[in-house]
PDB file of C-alpha atoms in Angstrom:
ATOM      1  CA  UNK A 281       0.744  -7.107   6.199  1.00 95.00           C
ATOM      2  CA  UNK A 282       2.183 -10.862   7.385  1.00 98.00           C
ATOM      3  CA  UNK A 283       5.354 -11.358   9.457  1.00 98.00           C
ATOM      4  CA  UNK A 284       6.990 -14.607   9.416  1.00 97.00           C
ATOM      5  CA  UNK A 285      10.472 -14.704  10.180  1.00 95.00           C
ATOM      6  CA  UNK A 286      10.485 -18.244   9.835  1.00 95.00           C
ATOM      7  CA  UNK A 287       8.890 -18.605   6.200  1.00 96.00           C
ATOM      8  CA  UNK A 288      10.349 -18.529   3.190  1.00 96.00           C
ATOM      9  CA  UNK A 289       9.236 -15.287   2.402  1.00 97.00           C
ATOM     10  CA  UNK A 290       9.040 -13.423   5.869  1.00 98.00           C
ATOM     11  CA  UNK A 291       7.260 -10.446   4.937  1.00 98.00           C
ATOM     12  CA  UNK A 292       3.902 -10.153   2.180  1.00 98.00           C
ATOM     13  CA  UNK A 293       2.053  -6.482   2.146  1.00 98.00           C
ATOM     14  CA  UNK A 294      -0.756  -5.957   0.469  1.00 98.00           C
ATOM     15  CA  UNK A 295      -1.289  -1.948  -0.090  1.00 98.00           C
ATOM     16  CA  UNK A 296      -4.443  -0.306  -1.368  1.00 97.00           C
ATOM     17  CA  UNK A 297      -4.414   2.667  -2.214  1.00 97.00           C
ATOM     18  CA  UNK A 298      -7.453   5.413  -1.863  1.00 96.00           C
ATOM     19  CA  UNK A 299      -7.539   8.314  -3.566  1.00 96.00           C
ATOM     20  CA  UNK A 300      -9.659  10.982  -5.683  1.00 96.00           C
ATOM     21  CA  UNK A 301     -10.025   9.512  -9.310  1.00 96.00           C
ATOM     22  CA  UNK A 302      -9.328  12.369 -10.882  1.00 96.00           C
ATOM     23  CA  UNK A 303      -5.855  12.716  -9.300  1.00 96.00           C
ATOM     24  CA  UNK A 304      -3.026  11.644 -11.480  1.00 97.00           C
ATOM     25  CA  UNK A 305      -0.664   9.615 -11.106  1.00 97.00           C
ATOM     26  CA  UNK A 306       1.806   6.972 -12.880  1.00 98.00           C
ATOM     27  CA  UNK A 307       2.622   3.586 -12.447  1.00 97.00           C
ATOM     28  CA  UNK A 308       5.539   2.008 -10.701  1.00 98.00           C
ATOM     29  CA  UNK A 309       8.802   2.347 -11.745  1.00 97.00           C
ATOM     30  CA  UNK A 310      11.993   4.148 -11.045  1.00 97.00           C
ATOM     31  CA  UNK A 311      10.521   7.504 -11.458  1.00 97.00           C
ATOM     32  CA  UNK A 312      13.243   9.581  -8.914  1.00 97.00           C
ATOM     33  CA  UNK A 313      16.452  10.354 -10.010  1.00 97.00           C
ATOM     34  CA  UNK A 314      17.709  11.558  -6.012  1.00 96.00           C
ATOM     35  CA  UNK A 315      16.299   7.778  -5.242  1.00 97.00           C
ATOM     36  CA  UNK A 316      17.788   5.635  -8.551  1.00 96.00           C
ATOM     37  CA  UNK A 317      17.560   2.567  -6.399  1.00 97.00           C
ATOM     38  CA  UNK A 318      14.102   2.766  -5.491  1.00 98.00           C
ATOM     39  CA  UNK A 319      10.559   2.009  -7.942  1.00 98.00           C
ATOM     40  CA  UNK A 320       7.404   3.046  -6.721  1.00 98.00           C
ATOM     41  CA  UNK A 321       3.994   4.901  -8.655  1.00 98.00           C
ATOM     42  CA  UNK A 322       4.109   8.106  -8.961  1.00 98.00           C
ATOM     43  CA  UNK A 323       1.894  10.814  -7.637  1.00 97.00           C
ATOM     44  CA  UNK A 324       1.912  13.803 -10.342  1.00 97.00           C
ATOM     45  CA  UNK A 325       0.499  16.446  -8.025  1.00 95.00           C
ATOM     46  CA  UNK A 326       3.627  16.594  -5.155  1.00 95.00           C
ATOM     47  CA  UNK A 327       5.766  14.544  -7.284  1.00 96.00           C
ATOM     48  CA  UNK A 328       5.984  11.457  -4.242  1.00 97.00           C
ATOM     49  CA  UNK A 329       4.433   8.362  -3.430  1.00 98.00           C
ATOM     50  CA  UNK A 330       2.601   5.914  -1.835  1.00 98.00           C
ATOM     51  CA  UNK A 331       4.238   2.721  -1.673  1.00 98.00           C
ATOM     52  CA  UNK A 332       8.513   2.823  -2.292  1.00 98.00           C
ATOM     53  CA  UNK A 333      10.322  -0.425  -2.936  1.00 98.00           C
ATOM     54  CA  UNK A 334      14.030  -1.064  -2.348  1.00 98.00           C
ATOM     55  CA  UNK A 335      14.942  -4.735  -4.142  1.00 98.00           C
ATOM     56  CA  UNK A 336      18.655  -4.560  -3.571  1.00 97.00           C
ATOM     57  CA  UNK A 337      18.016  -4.245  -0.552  1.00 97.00           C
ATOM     58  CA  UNK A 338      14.618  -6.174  -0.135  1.00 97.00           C
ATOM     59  CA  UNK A 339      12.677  -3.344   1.833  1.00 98.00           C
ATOM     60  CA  UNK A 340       9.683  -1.710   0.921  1.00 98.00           C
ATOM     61  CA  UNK A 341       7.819   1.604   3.000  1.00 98.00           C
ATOM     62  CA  UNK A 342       4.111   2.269   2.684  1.00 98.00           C
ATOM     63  CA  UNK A 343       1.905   5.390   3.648  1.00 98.00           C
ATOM     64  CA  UNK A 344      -1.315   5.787   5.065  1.00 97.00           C
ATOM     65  CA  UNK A 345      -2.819   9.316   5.775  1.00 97.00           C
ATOM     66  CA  UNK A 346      -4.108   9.355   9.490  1.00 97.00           C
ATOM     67  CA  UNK A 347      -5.765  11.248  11.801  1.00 97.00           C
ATOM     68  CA  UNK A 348      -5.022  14.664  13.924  1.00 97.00           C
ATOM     69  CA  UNK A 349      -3.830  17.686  13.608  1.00 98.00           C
ATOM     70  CA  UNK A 350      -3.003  19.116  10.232  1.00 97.00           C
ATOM     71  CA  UNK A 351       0.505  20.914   9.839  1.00 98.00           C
ATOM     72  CA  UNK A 352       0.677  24.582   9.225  1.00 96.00           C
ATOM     73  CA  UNK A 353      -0.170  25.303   5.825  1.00 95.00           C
ATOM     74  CA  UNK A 354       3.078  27.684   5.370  1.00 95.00           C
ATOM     75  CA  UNK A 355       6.222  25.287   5.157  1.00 94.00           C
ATOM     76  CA  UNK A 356       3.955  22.129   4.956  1.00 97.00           C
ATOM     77  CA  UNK A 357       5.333  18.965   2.934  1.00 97.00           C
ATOM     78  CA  UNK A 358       3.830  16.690   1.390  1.00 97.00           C
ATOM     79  CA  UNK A 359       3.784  13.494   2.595  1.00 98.00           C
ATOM     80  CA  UNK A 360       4.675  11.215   0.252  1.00 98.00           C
ATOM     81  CA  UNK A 361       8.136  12.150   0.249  1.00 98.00           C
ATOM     82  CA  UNK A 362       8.325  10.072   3.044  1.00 98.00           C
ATOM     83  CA  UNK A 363       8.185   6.458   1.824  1.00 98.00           C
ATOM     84  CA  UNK A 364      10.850   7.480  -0.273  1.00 98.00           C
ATOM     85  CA  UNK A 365      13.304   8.537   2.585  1.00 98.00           C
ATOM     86  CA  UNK A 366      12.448   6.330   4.452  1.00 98.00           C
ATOM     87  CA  UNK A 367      12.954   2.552   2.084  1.00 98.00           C
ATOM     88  CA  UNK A 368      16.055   4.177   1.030  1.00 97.00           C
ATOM     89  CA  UNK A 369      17.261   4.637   4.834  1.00 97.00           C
ATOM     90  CA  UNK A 370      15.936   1.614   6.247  1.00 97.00           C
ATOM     91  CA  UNK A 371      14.489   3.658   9.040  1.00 97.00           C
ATOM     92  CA  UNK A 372      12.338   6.579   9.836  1.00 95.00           C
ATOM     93  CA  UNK A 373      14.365   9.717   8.293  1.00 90.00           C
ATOM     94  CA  UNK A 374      15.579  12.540  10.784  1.00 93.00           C
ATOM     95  CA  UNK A 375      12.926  14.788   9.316  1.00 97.00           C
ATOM     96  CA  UNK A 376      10.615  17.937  10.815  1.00 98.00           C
ATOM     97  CA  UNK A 377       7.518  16.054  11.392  1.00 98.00           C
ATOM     98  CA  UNK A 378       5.398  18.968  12.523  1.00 98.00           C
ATOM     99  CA  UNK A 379       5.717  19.706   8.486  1.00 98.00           C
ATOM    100  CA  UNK A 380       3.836  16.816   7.523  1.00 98.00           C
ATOM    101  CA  UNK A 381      -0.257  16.024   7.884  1.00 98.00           C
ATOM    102  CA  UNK A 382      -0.827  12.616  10.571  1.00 98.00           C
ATOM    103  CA  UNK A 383       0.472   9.567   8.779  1.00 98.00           C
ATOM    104  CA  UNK A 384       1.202   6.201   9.716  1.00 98.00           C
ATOM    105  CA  UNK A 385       4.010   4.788   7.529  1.00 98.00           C
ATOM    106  CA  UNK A 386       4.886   1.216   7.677  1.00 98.00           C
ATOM    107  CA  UNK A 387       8.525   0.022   6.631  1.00 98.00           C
ATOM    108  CA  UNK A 388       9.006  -3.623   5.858  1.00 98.00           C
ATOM    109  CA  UNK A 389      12.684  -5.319   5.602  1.00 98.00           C
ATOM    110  CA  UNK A 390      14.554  -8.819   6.576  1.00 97.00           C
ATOM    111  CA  UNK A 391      14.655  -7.607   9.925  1.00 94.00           C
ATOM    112  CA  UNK A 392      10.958  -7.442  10.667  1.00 96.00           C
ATOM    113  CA  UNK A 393       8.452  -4.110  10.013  1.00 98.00           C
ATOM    114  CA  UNK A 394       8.133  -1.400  12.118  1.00 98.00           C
ATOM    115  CA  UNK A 395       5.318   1.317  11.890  1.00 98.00           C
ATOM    116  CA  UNK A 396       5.056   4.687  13.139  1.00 98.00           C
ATOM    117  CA  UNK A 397       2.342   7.350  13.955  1.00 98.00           C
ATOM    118  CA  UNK A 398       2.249  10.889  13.655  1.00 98.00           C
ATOM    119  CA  UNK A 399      -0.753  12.503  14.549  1.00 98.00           C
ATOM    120  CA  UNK A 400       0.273  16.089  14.442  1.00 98.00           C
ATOM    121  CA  UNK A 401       1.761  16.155  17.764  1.00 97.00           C
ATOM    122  CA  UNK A 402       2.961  13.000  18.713  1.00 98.00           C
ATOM    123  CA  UNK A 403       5.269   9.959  17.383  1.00 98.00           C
ATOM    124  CA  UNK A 404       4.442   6.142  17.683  1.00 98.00           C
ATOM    125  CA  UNK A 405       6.919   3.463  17.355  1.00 98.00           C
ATOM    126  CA  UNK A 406       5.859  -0.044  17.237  1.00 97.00           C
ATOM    127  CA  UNK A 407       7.421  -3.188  15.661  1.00 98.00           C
ATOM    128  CA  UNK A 408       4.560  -5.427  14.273  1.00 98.00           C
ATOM    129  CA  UNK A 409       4.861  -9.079  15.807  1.00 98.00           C
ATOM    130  CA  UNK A 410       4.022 -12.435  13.680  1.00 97.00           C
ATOM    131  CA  UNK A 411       0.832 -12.681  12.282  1.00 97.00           C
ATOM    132  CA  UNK A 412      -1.097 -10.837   9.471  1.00 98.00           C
ATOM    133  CA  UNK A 413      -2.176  -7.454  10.470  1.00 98.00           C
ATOM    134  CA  UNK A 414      -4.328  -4.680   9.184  1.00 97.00           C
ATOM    135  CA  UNK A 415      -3.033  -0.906   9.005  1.00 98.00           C
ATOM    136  CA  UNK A 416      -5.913   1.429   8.138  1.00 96.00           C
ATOM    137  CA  UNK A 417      -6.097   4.961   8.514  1.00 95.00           C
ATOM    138  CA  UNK A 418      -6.838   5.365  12.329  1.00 95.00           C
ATOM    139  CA  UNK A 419      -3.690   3.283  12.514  1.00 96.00           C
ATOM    140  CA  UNK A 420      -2.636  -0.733  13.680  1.00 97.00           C
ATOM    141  CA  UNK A 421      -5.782  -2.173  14.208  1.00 97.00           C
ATOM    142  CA  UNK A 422      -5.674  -4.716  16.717  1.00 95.00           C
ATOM    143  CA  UNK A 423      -8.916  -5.472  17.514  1.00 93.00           C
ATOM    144  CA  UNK A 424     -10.457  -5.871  14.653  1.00 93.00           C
ATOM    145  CA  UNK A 425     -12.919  -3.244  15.068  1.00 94.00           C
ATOM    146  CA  UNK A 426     -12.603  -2.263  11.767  1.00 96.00           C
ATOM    147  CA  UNK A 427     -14.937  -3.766   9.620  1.00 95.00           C
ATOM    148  CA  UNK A 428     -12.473  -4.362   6.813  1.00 94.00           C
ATOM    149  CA  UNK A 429     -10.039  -5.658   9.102  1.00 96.00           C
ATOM    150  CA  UNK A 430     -12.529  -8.025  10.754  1.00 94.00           C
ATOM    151  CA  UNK A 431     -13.743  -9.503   7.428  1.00 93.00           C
ATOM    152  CA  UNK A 432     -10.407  -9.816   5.550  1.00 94.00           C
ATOM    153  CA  UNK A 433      -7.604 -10.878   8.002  1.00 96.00           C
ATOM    154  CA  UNK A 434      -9.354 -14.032   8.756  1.00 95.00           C
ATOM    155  CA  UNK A 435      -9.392 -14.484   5.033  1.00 95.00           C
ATOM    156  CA  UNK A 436      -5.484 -13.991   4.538  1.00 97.00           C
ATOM    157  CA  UNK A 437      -4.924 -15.759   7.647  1.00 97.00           C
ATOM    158  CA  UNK A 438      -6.049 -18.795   6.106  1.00 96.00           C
ATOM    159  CA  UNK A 439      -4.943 -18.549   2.789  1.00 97.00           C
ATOM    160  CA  UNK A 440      -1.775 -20.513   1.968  1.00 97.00           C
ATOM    161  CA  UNK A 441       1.644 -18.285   2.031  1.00 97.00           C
ATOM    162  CA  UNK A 442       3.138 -17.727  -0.967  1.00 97.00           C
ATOM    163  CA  UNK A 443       6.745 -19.656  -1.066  1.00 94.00           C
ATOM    164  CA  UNK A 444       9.542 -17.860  -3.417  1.00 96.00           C
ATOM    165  CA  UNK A 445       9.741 -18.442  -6.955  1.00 93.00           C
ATOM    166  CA  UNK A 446      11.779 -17.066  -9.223  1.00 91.00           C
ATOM    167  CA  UNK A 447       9.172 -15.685 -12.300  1.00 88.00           C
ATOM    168  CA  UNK A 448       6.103 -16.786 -13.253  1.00 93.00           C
ATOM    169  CA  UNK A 449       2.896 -15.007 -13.251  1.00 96.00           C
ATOM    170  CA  UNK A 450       0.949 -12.589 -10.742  1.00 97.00           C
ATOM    171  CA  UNK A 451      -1.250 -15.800 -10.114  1.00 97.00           C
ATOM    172  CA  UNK A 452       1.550 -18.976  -9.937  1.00 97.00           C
ATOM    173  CA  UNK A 453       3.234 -16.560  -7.486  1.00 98.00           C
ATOM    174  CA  UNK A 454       0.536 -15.370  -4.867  1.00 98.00           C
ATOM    175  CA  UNK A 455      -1.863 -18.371  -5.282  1.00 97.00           C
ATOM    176  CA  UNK A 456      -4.451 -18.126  -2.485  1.00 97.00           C
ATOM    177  CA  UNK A 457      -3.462 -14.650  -1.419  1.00 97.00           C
ATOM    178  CA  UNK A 458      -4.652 -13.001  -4.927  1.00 96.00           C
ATOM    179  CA  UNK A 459      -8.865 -13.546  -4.209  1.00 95.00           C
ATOM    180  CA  UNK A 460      -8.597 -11.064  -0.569  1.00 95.00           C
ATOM    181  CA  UNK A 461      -6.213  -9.102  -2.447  1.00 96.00           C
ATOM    182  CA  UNK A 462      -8.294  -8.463  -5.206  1.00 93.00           C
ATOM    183  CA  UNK A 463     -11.548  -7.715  -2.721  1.00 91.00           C
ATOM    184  CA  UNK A 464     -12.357 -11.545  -2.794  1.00 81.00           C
ATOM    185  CA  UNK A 465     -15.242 -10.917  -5.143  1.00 62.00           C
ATOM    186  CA  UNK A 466     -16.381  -7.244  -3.744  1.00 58.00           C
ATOM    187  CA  UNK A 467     -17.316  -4.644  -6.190  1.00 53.00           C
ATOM    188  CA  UNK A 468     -20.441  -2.998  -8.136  1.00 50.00           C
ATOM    189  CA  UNK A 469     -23.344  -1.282  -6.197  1.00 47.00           C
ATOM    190  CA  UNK A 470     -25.519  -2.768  -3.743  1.00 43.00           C
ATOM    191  CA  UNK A 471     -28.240  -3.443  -6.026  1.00 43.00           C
ATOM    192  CA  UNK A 472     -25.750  -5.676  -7.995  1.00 39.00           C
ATOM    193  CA  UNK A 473     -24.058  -7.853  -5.946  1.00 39.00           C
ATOM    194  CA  UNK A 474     -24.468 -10.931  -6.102  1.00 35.00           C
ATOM    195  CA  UNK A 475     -23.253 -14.407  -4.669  1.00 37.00           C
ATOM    196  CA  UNK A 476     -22.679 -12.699  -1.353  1.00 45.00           C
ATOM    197  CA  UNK A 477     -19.912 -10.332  -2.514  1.00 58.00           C
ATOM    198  CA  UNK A 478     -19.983  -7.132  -0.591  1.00 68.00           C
ATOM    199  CA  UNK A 479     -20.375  -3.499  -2.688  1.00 81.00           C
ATOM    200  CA  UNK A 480     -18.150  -1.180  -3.093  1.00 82.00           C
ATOM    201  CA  UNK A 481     -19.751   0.983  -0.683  1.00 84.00           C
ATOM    202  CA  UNK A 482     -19.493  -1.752   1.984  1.00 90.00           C
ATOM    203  CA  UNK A 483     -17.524  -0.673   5.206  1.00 91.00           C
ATOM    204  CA  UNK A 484     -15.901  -4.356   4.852  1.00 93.00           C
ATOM    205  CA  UNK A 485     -15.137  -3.165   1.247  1.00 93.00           C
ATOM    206  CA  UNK A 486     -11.061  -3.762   0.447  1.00 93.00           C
ATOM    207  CA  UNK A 487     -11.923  -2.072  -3.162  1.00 93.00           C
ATOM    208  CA  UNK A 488     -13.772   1.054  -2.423  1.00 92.00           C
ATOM    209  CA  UNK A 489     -16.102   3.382  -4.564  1.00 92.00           C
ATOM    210  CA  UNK A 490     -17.753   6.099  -3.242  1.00 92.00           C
ATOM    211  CA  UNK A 491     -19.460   9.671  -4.947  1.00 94.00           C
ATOM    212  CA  UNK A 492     -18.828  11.885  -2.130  1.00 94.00           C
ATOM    213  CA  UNK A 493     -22.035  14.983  -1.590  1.00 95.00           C
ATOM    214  CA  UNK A 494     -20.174  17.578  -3.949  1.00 96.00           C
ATOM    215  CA  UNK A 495     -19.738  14.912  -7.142  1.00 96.00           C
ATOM    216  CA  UNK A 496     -16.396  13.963  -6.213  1.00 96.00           C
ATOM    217  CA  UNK A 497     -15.427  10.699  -6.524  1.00 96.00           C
ATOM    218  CA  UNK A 498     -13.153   8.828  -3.980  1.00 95.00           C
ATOM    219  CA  UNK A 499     -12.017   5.258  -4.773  1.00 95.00           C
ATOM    220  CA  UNK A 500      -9.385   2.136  -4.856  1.00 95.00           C
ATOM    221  CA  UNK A 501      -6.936   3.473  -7.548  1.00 96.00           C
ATOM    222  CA  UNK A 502      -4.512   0.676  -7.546  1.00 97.00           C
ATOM    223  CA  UNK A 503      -3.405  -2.285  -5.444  1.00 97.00           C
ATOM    224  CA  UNK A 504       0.048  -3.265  -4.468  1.00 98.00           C
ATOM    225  CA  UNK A 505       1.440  -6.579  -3.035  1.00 98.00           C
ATOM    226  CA  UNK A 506       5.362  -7.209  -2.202  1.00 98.00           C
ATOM    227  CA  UNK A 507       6.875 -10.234  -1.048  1.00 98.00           C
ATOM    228  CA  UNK A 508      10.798  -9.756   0.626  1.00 98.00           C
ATOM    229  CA  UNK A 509      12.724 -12.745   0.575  1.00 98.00           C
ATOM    230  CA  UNK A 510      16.482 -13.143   0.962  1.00 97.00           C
ATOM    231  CA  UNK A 511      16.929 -14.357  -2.762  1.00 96.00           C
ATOM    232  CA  UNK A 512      14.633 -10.811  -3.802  1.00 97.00           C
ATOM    233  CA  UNK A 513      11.530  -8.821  -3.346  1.00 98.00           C
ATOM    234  CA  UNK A 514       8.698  -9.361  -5.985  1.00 98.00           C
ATOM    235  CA  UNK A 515       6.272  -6.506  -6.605  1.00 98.00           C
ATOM    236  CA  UNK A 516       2.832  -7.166  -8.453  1.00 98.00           C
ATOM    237  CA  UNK A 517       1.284  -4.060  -9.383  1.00 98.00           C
ATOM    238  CA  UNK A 518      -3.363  -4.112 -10.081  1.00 98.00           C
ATOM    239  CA  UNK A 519      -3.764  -0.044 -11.572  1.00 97.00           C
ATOM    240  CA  UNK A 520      -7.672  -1.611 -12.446  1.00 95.00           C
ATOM    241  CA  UNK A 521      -8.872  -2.985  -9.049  1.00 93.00           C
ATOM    242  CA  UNK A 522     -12.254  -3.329 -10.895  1.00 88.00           C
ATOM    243  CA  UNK A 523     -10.312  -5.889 -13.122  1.00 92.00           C
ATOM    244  CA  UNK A 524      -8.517  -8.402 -11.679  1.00 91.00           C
ATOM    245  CA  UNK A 525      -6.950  -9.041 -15.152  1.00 94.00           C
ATOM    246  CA  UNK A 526      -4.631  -6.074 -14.832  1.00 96.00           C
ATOM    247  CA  UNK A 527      -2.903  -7.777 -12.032  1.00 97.00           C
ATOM    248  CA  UNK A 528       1.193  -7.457 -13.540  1.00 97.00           C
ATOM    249  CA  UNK A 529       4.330  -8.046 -11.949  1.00 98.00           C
ATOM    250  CA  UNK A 530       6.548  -5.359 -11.634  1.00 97.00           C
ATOM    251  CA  UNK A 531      10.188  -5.262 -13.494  1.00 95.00           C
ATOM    252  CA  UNK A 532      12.642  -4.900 -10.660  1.00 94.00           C
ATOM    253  CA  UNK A 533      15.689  -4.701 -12.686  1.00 87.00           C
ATOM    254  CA  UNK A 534      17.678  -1.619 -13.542  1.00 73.00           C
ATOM    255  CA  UNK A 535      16.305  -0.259 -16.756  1.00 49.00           C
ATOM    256  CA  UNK A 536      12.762  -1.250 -17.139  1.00 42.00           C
ATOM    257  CA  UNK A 537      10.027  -0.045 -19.299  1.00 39.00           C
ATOM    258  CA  UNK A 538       8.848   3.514 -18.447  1.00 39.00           C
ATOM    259  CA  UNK A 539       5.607   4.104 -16.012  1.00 42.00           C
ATOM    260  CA  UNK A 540       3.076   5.746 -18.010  1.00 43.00           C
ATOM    261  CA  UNK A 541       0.651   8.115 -16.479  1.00 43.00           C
ATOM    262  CA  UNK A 542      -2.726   7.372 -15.332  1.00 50.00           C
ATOM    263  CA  UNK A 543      -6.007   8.921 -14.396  1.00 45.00           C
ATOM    264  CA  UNK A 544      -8.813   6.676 -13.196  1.00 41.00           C
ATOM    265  CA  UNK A 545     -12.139   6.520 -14.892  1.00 41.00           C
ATOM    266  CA  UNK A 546     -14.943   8.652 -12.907  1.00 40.00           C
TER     267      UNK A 546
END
């Protein structure tokens, strides 16, 4: 996530998202008829998502699954219900929290990006300053003490920002900011890296694979990245983080093509 009020395009998130591969799922679009204004992917086992995207009115929420104390399984909600609510709102929804599993959820609009943390029993508000700043799943980390976030902020930090464009591709519009995006060369095991790229199994690792002890496989599914602007938001959409070629913008407009559903290879 970078916050520039100043820039031409004062917000840029980059979202990753982590899941089993054999949970499916379809890709953005305006899958929610109680939401028509809002596109995100679609998770087809609790019907929400993980990223939710507002362009009329250039704000998009993000989830992250954190840490704490579950909720009680009878009455518990599922979670990604909540970027929903909340891009649509503009604000953290006036919801029973002690229904939902620790999250952080970040919400990003004209006016700046605020995050908060529920860990089960207690709510975090913070407003995220200028700067680029990683959110993982033990929440804002500051210091850096994550590896990922020590080994790729410095590398968004320097990239150039991307400046609003109206069209053009995934790479004319993001320029620099596509390599970290896209892992900035990580992937395959560590026996085949090469060139200094880090493996997928890397704790630096922005694209993650990993065969967990029962056979289960847990890995980057997709990658988002949004840019708000006053003249729009522009959403790129990666649903093969092993391919960089897959990168797509998004159609924003009313009536786009359908999502189709997905299931990532094991």
């Amino acid at each position: 996530m970078s916050v520039d009020p100043e820039a031409g395009t004062p917000v840029l998130l980059v979202g990753v998202r982590d899941e089993f591969v054999t949970r499916p799922w379809m890709s953005p679009d305006r899958h929610w008829p109680d939401h028509p204004g809002l596109i995100g992917g679609r998770d087809l086992e609790a019907g929400g998502t993980w990223l939710a995207a507002d362009p009329a009115e250039r704000r998009v929420a993000a989830l992250l699954n954190g840490e704490g104390t579950a909720a009680p399984a009878a009455g518990r909600r599922s979670r990604g219900e909540l970027p929903l609510l909340a891009a649509e709102a503009g604000e953290l929804p006036p919801v029973d929290l002690f229904r939902y599993d620790p999250f952080h959820l970040v919400l990003g609009g004209l006016d700046g990006v605020r995050l908060w943390s529920w860990d089960g029993g207690r709510l975090a508000e913070e407003k995220l300053p200028g700067g680029v700043h990683m959110i993982v799943n033990t929440g804002w980390d500051r210091s850096g003490r994550d590896p990922r976030t020590a080994w790729f902020r410095p590398r968004f930090t320097r990239a150039a920002r991307p400046e609003w464009t109206d069209g053009g591709s995934t790479e004319r519009f993001w320029g620099e900011w596509l390599d970290p995006a896209s892992g900035a060369g990580m992937g395959g095991s560590a026996e085949g890296t090469v060139g200094g790229a880090v493996a997928w199994d890397d704790p630096r690792a922005l694209i993650m694979r990993r065969r967990l002890p029962d056979g289960r496989i847990f890995a980057s599914l997709s990658v988002t990245l949004v840019a708000l602007a006053p003249e729009g938001l522009r959403y790129d959409f990666c649903p093969q983080p092993d391919d960089p070629s897959t990168w797509h913008e998004i159609d924003t407009s009313r009536g786009g093509p359908p999502g189709r559903s997905r299931r990532a290879r094991g």
